[in-house]
Coordinates of C-alpha atoms in Angstrom, one line a residue:
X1 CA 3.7 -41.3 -111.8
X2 CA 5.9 -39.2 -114.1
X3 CA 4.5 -39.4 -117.9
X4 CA 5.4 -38.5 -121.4
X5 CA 3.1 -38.1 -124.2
X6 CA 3.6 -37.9 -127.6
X7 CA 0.9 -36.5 -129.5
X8 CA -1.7 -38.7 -131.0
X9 CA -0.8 -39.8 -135.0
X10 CA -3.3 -40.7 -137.0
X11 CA -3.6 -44.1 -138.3
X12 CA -1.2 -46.9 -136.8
X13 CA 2.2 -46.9 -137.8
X14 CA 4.2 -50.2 -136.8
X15 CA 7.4 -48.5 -136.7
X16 CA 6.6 -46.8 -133.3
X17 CA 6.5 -48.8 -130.0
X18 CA 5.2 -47.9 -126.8
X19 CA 7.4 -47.7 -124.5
X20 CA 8.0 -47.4 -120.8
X21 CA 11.0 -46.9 -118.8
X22 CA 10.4 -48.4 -115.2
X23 CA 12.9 -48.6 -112.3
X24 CA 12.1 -48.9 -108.2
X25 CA 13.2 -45.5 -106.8
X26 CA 13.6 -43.3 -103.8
X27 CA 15.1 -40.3 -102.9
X28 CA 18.3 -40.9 -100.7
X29 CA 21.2 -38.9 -100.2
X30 CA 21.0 -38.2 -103.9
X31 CA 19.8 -41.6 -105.0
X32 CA 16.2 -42.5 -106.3
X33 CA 13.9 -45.4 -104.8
X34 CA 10.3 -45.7 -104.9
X35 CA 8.1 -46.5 -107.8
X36 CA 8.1 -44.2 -111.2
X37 CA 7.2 -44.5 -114.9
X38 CA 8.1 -42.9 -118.0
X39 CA 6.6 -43.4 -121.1
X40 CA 7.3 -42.9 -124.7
X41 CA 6.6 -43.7 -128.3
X42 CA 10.0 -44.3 -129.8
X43 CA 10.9 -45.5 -133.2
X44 CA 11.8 -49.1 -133.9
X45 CA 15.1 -48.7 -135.6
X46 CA 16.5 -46.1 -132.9
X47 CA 15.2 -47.8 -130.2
X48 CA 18.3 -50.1 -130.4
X49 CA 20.2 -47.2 -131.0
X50 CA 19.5 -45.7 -128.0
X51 CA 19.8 -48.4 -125.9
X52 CA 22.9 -49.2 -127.5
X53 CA 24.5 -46.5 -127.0
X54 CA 23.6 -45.2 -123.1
X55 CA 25.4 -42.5 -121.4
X56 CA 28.3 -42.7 -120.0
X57 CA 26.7 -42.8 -115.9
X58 CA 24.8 -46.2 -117.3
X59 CA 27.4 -48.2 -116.2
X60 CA 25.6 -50.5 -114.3
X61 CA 21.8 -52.4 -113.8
X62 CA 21.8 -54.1 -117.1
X63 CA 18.4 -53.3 -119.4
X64 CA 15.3 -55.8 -119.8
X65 CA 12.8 -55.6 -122.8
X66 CA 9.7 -57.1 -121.7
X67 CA 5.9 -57.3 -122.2
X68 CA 4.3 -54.5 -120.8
X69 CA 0.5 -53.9 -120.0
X70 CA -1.5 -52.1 -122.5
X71 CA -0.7 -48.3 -122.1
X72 CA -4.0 -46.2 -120.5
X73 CA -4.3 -44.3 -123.4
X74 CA -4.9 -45.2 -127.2
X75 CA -1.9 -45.8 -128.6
X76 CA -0.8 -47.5 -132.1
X77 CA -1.4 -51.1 -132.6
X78 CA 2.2 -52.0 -132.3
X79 CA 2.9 -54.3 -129.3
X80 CA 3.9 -52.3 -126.0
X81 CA 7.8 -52.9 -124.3
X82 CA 8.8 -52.7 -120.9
X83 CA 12.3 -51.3 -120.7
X84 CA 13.4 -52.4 -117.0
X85 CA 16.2 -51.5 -114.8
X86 CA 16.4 -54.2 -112.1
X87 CA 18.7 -54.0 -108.7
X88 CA 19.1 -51.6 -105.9
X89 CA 19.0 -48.0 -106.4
X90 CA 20.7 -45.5 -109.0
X91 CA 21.9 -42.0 -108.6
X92 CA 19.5 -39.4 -110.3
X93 CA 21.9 -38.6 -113.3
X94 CA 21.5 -42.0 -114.6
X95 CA 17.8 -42.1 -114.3
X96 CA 17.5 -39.0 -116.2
X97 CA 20.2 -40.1 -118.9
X98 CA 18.4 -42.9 -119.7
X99 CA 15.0 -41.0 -120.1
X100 CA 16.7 -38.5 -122.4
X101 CA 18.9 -40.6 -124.2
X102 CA 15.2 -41.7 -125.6
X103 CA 13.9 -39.2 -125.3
X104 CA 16.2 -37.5 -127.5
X105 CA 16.1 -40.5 -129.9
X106 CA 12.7 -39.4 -130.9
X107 CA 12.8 -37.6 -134.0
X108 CA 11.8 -34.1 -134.1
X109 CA 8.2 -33.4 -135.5
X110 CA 7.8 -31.0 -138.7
X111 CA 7.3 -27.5 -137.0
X112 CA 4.1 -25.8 -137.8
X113 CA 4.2 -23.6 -140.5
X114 CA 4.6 -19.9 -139.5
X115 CA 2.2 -18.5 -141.5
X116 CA -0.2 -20.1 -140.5
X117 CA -0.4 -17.9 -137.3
X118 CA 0.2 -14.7 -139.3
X119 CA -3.5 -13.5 -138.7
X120 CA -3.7 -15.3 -135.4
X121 CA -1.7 -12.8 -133.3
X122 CA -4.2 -10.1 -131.5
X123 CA -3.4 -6.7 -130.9
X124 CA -3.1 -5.7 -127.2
X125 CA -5.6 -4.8 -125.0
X126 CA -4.9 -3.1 -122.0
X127 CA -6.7 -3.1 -118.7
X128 CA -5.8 -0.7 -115.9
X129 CA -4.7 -2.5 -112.4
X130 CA -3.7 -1.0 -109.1
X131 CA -1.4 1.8 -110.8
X132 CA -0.3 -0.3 -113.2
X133 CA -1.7 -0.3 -117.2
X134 CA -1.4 -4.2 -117.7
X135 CA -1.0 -5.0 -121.5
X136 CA -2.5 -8.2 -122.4
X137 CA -3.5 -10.5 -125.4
X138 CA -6.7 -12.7 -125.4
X139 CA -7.8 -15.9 -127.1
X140 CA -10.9 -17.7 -126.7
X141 CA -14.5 -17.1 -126.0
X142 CA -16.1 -15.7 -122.4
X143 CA -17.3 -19.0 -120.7
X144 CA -14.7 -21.5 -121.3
X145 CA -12.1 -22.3 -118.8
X146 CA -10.0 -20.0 -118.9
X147 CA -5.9 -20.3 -118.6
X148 CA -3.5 -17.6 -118.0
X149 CA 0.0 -17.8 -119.4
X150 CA 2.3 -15.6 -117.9
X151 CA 6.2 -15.5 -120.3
X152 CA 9.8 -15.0 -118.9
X153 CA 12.6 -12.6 -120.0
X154 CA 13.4 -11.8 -122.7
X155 CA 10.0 -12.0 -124.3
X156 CA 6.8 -10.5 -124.0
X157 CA 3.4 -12.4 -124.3
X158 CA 4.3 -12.8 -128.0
X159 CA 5.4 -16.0 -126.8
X160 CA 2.3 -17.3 -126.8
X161 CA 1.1 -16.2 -130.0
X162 CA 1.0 -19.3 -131.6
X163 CA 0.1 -21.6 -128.6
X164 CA -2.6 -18.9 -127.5
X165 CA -5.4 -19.6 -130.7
X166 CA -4.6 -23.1 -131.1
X167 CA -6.0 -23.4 -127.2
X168 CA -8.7 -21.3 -128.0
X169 CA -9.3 -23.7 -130.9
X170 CA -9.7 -26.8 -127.9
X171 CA -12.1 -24.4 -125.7
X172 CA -10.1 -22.4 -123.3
X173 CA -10.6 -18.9 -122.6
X174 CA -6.7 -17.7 -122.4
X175 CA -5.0 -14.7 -120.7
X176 CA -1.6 -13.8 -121.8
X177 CA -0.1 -10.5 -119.6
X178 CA 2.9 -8.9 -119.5
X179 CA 5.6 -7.9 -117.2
X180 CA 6.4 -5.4 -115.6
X181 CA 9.7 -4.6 -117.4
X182 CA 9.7 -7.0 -120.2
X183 CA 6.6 -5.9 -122.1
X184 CA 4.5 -2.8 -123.0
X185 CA 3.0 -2.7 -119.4
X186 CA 3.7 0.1 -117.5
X187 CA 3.6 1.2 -114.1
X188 CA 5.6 3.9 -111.6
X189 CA 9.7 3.4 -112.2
X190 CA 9.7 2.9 -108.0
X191 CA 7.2 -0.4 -108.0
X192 CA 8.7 -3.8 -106.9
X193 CA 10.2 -5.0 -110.3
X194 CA 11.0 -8.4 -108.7
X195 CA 9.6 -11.9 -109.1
X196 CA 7.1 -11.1 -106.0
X197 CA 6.5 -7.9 -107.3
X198 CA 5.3 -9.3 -110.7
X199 CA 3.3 -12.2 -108.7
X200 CA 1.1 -9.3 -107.2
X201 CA 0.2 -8.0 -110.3
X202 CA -0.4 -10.9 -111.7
X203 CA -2.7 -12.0 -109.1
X204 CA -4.6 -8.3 -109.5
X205 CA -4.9 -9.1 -112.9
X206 CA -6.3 -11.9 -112.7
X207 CA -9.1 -11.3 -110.0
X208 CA -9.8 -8.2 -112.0
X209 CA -10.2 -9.4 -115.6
X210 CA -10.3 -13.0 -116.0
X211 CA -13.4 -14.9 -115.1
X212 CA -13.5 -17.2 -112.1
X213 CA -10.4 -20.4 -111.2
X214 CA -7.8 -20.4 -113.8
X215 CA -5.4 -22.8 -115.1
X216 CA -1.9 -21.1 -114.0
X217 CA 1.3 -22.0 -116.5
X218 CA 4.3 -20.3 -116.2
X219 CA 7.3 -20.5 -117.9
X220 CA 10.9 -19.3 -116.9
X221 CA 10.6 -16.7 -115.0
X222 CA 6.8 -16.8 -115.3
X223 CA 7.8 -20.1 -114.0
X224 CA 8.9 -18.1 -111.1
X225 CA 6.3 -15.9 -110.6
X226 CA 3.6 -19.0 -110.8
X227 CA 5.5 -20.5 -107.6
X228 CA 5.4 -17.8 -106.0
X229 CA 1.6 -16.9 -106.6
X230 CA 0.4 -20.4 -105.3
X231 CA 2.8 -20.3 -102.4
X232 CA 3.1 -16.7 -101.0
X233 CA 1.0 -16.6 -97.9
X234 CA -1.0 -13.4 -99.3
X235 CA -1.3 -14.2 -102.6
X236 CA -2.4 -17.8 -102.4
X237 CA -5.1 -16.9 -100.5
X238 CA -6.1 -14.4 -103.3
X239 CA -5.5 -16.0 -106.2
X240 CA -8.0 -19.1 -107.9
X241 CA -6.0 -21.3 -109.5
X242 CA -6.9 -25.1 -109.8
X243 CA -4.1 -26.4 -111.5
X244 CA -0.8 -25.2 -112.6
X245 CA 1.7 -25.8 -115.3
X246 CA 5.5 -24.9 -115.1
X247 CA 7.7 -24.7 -117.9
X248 CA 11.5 -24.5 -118.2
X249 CA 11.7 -22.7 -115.3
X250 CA 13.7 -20.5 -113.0
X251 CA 13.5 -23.1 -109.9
X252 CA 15.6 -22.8 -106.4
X253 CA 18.9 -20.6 -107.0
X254 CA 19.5 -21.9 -110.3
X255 CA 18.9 -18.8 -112.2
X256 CA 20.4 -16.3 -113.4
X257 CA 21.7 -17.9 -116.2
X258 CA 25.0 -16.2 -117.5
X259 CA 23.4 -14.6 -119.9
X260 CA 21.5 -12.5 -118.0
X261 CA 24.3 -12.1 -115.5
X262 CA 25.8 -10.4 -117.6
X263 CA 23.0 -7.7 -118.2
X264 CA 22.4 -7.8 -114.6
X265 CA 26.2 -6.3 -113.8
X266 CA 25.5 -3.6 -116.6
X267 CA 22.1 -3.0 -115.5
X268 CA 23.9 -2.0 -111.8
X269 CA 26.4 -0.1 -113.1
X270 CA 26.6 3.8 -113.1
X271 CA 26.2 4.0 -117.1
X272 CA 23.2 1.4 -117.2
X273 CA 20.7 4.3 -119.1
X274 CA 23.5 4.8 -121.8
X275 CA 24.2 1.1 -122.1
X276 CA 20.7 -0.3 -122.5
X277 CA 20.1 2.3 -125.4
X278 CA 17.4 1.3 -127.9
X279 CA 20.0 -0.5 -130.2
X280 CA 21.6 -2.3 -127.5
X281 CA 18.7 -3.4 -126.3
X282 CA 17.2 -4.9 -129.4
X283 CA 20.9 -6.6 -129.5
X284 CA 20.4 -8.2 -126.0
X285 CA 17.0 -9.2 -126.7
X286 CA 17.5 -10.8 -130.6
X287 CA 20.7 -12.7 -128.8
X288 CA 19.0 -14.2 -125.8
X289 CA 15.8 -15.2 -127.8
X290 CA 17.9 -17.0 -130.3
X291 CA 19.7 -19.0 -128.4
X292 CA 16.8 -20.5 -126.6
X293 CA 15.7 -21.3 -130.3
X294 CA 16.6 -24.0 -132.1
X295 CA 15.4 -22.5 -135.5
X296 CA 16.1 -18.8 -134.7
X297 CA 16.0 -17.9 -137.7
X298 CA 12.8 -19.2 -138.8
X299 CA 10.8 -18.4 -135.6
X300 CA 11.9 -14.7 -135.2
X301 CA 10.0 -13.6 -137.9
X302 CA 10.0 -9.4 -138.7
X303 CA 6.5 -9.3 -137.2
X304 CA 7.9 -11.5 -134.2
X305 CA 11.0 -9.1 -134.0
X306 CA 9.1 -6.1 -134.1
X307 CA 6.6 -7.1 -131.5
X308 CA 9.4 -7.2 -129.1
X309 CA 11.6 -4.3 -130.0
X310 CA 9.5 -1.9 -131.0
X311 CA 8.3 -0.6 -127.2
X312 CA 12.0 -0.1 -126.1
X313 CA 12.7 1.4 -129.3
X314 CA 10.3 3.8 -129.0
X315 CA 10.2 4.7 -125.0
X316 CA 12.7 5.4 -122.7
X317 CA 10.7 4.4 -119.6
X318 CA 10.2 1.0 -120.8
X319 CA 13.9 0.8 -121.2
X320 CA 14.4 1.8 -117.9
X321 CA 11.7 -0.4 -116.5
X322 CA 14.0 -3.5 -118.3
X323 CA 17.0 -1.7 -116.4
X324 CA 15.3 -2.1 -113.2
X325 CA 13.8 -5.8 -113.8
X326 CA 17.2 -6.7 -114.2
X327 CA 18.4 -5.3 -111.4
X328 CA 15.7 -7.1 -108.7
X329 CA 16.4 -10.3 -109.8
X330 CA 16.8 -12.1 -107.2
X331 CA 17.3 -15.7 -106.6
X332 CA 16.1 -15.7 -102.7
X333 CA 12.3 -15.2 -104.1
X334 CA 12.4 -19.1 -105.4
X335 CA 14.6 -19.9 -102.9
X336 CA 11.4 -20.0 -100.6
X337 CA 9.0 -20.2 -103.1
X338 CA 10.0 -24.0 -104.8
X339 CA 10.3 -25.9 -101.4
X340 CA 7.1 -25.2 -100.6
X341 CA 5.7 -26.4 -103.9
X342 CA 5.8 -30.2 -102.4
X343 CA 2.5 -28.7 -100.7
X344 CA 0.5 -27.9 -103.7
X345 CA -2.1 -30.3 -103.8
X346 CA -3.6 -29.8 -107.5
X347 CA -3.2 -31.2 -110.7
X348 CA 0.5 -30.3 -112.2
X349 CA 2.2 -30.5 -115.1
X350 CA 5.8 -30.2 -115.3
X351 CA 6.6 -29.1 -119.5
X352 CA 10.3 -29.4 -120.3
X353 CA 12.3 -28.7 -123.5
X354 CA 15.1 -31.0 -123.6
X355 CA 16.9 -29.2 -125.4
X356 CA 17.0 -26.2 -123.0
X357 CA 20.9 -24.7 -122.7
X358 CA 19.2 -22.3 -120.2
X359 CA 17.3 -24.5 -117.5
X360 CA 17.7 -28.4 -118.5
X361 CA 15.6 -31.0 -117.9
X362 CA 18.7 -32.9 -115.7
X363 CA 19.1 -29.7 -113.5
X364 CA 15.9 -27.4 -113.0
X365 CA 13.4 -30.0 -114.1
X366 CA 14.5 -33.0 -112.1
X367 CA 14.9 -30.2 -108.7
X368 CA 11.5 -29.7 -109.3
X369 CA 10.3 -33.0 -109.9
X370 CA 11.7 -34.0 -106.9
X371 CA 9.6 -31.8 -104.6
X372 CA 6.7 -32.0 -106.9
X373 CA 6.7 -35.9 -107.1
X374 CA 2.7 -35.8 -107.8
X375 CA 3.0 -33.9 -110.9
X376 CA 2.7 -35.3 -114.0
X377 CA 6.3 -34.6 -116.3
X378 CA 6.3 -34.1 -120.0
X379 CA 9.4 -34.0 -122.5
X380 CA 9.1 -32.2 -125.7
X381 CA 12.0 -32.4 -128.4
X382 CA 12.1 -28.7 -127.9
X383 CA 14.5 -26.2 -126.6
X384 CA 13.6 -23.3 -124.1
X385 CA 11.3 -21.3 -126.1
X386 CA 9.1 -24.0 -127.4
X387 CA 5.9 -22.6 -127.6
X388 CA 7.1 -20.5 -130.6
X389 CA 8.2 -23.7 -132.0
X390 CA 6.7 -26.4 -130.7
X391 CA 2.7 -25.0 -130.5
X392 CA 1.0 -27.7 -131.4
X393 CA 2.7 -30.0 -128.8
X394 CA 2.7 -28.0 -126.2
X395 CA -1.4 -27.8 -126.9
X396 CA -1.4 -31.3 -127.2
X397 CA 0.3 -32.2 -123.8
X398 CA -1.4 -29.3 -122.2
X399 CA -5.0 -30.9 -123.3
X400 CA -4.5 -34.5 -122.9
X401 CA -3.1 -33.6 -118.8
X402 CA -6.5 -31.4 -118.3
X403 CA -8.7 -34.2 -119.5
X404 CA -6.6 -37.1 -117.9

């Protein structure tokens, strides 16, 4: 079962449907068979839009609206459709144009405002690991279940700032560390800088600081490291997490981006210290971030800007540390790791930004979904750094896939 949820409105509102997108799938020599839902509130009056206008690889099976049974969750009062795709099997492509052509019919929700989570942001705390000082932020109060978030590159756990409260807010206890390289934790310039290498500290950090099993979400690179902590043959068996959420995501060889390519060739080259210098580096950073935005310049406020350029601004080692996370990036690690991610036998979650020019929901997300056909799959009208933007939806899915 692969699911979408909105989050819950208040109040019925007639001009939303319920609606689920059904077809008889398997995987076959890059077709889908089997059985699979997706469901959606979508509005009336671009519901028809939508449908009318399918991409291009919806050629063939023509589309059904029918009744459909009453959703398992509270919905609004408007009757429920079926959308149904009838016939033998379709390639993947199609399946996932049709889920995103509604997907991407849904209109965006008002973004929270940004002062609201002005006074919301902790200072670090820092908790020594191993010979690493591990910076980390914290939400929440001791006793709840706790959550760790673990962020990608370019960004430190500021990207969590605004998703890490309102989680607090719903009872968790939440975590947020930093890399190795990408954050103000430090550690000896000779330490394993790669994907693996972060996994272990992560998993040190978490048996040495956070309480008991953790929810484990990880998104893109964190993404990375999160497959490799439940899958590693060491680490799994050190690590407690009981369920796992992966978000826009570094999966198989499908990463490095070009973007970071780029940084990766100058972070290799002979004249890497002079060309990561503290104003290039901001540059790089600022860039990257704002492209996986789709407000940039709303979202990277001064105090957001500041919080990630002010440690290689200010220290040379971190910028060297950046120089050699760059340079052990390595696809191989999820190579090994995502296969094996058909074995994980927990509750999933799978937390895509359509929007994502980095890892798309029709390339990293659907690999992934693949091996992980038992894990729930959510869409948000988001691009790849939503939980800057999108907070309060990524809370909301995150909640409503806990309690399900």
């Amino acid at each position: 079962m692969v699911k979408r949820h909105r989050p819950r409105r208040e109040g019925t509102d007639s001009s939303f449907h319920h609606v689920m997108l059904k077809h008889a799938w398997t995987i076959q020599g890059g077709f889908l068979s089997g059985n699979a839902d997706l469901e959606y509130e979508v509005p009336l009056k671009r519901l028809a839009s939508a449908l009318g206008r399918p991409p291009s690889p919806m050629s063939a099976p023509p589309l059904t609206l029918v009744p459909a049974p009453p959703p398992s969750r509270p919905c609004s009062s408007a009757p429920a459709l079926s959308i149904t795709i009838p016939g033998a099997a379709m390639p993947i492509r199609t399946i996932n144009a049709l889920a995103l052509s509604l997907a991407l019919a849904i209109p965006p929700l008002a973004v929270t405002p940004l002062a609201a989570f002005a006074d919301e942001m902790p200072g670090r705390q820092f908790a020594d690991v191993g010979d690493f000082r591990v910076a980390y932020r914290e939400w929440g109060e001791p006793g709840d279940p706790a959550v760790m978030l673990i962020h990608g590159i370019p960004l430190n756990s500021v990207l969590f700032s605004r998703v890490g409260p309102l989680l607090a807010e719903q009872g968790y206890h939440v975590f947020a560390p930093g890399q190795l390289g990408l954050s103000y934790t430090d550690g000896p310039m000779d330490a394993d800088h790669s994907l693996k290498g972060q996994a272990e500290i992560m998993t040190d950090f978490a048996n040495q600081v956070m309480p008991g099993p953790y929810i484990l979400f990880g998104h893109d690179l964190g993404g990375g490291i999160a497959q490799i902590m439940v899958t590693d043959p060491e680490l799994k068996e050190q690590n407690q997490v009981r369920k796992i959420v992966i978000g826009n995501s570094a999966v198989l060889d499908m990463w490095p981006v070009p973007e970071a390519n780029a940084a990766i060739a100058k972070a290799k080259s002979a004249e890497a210290s002079q060309i990561f210098s503290a104003d290039n580096v901001r540059e790089i950073v600022k860039n990257f971030a704002s492209a996986g935005l789709m407000q940039p310049e709303e979202t990277l406020t001064d105090e957001i800007l500041e919080d990630l350029y002010g440690n290689y601004a200010e220290n040379e080692s971190t910028r060297n540390h950046f120089i050699e996370y760059l340079k052990a990036m390595d696809n191989r690690l999820t190579l090994e790791a995502s296969p094996q991610m058909v074995m994980w036998n927990k509750p999933a979650m799978l937390l895509w930004g359509v929007h994502d020019p980095f890892q798309p929901p029709y390339v990293s997300g659907v690999a992934l979904a693949r091996i992980m056909p038992h894990a729930t799959w959510e869409y948000l009208d988001a691009s790849h750094f939503y939980p800057l933007e999108r907070p309060q939806e990524v809370v909301d899915a995150f909640v409503a896939w806990d309690q399900q």
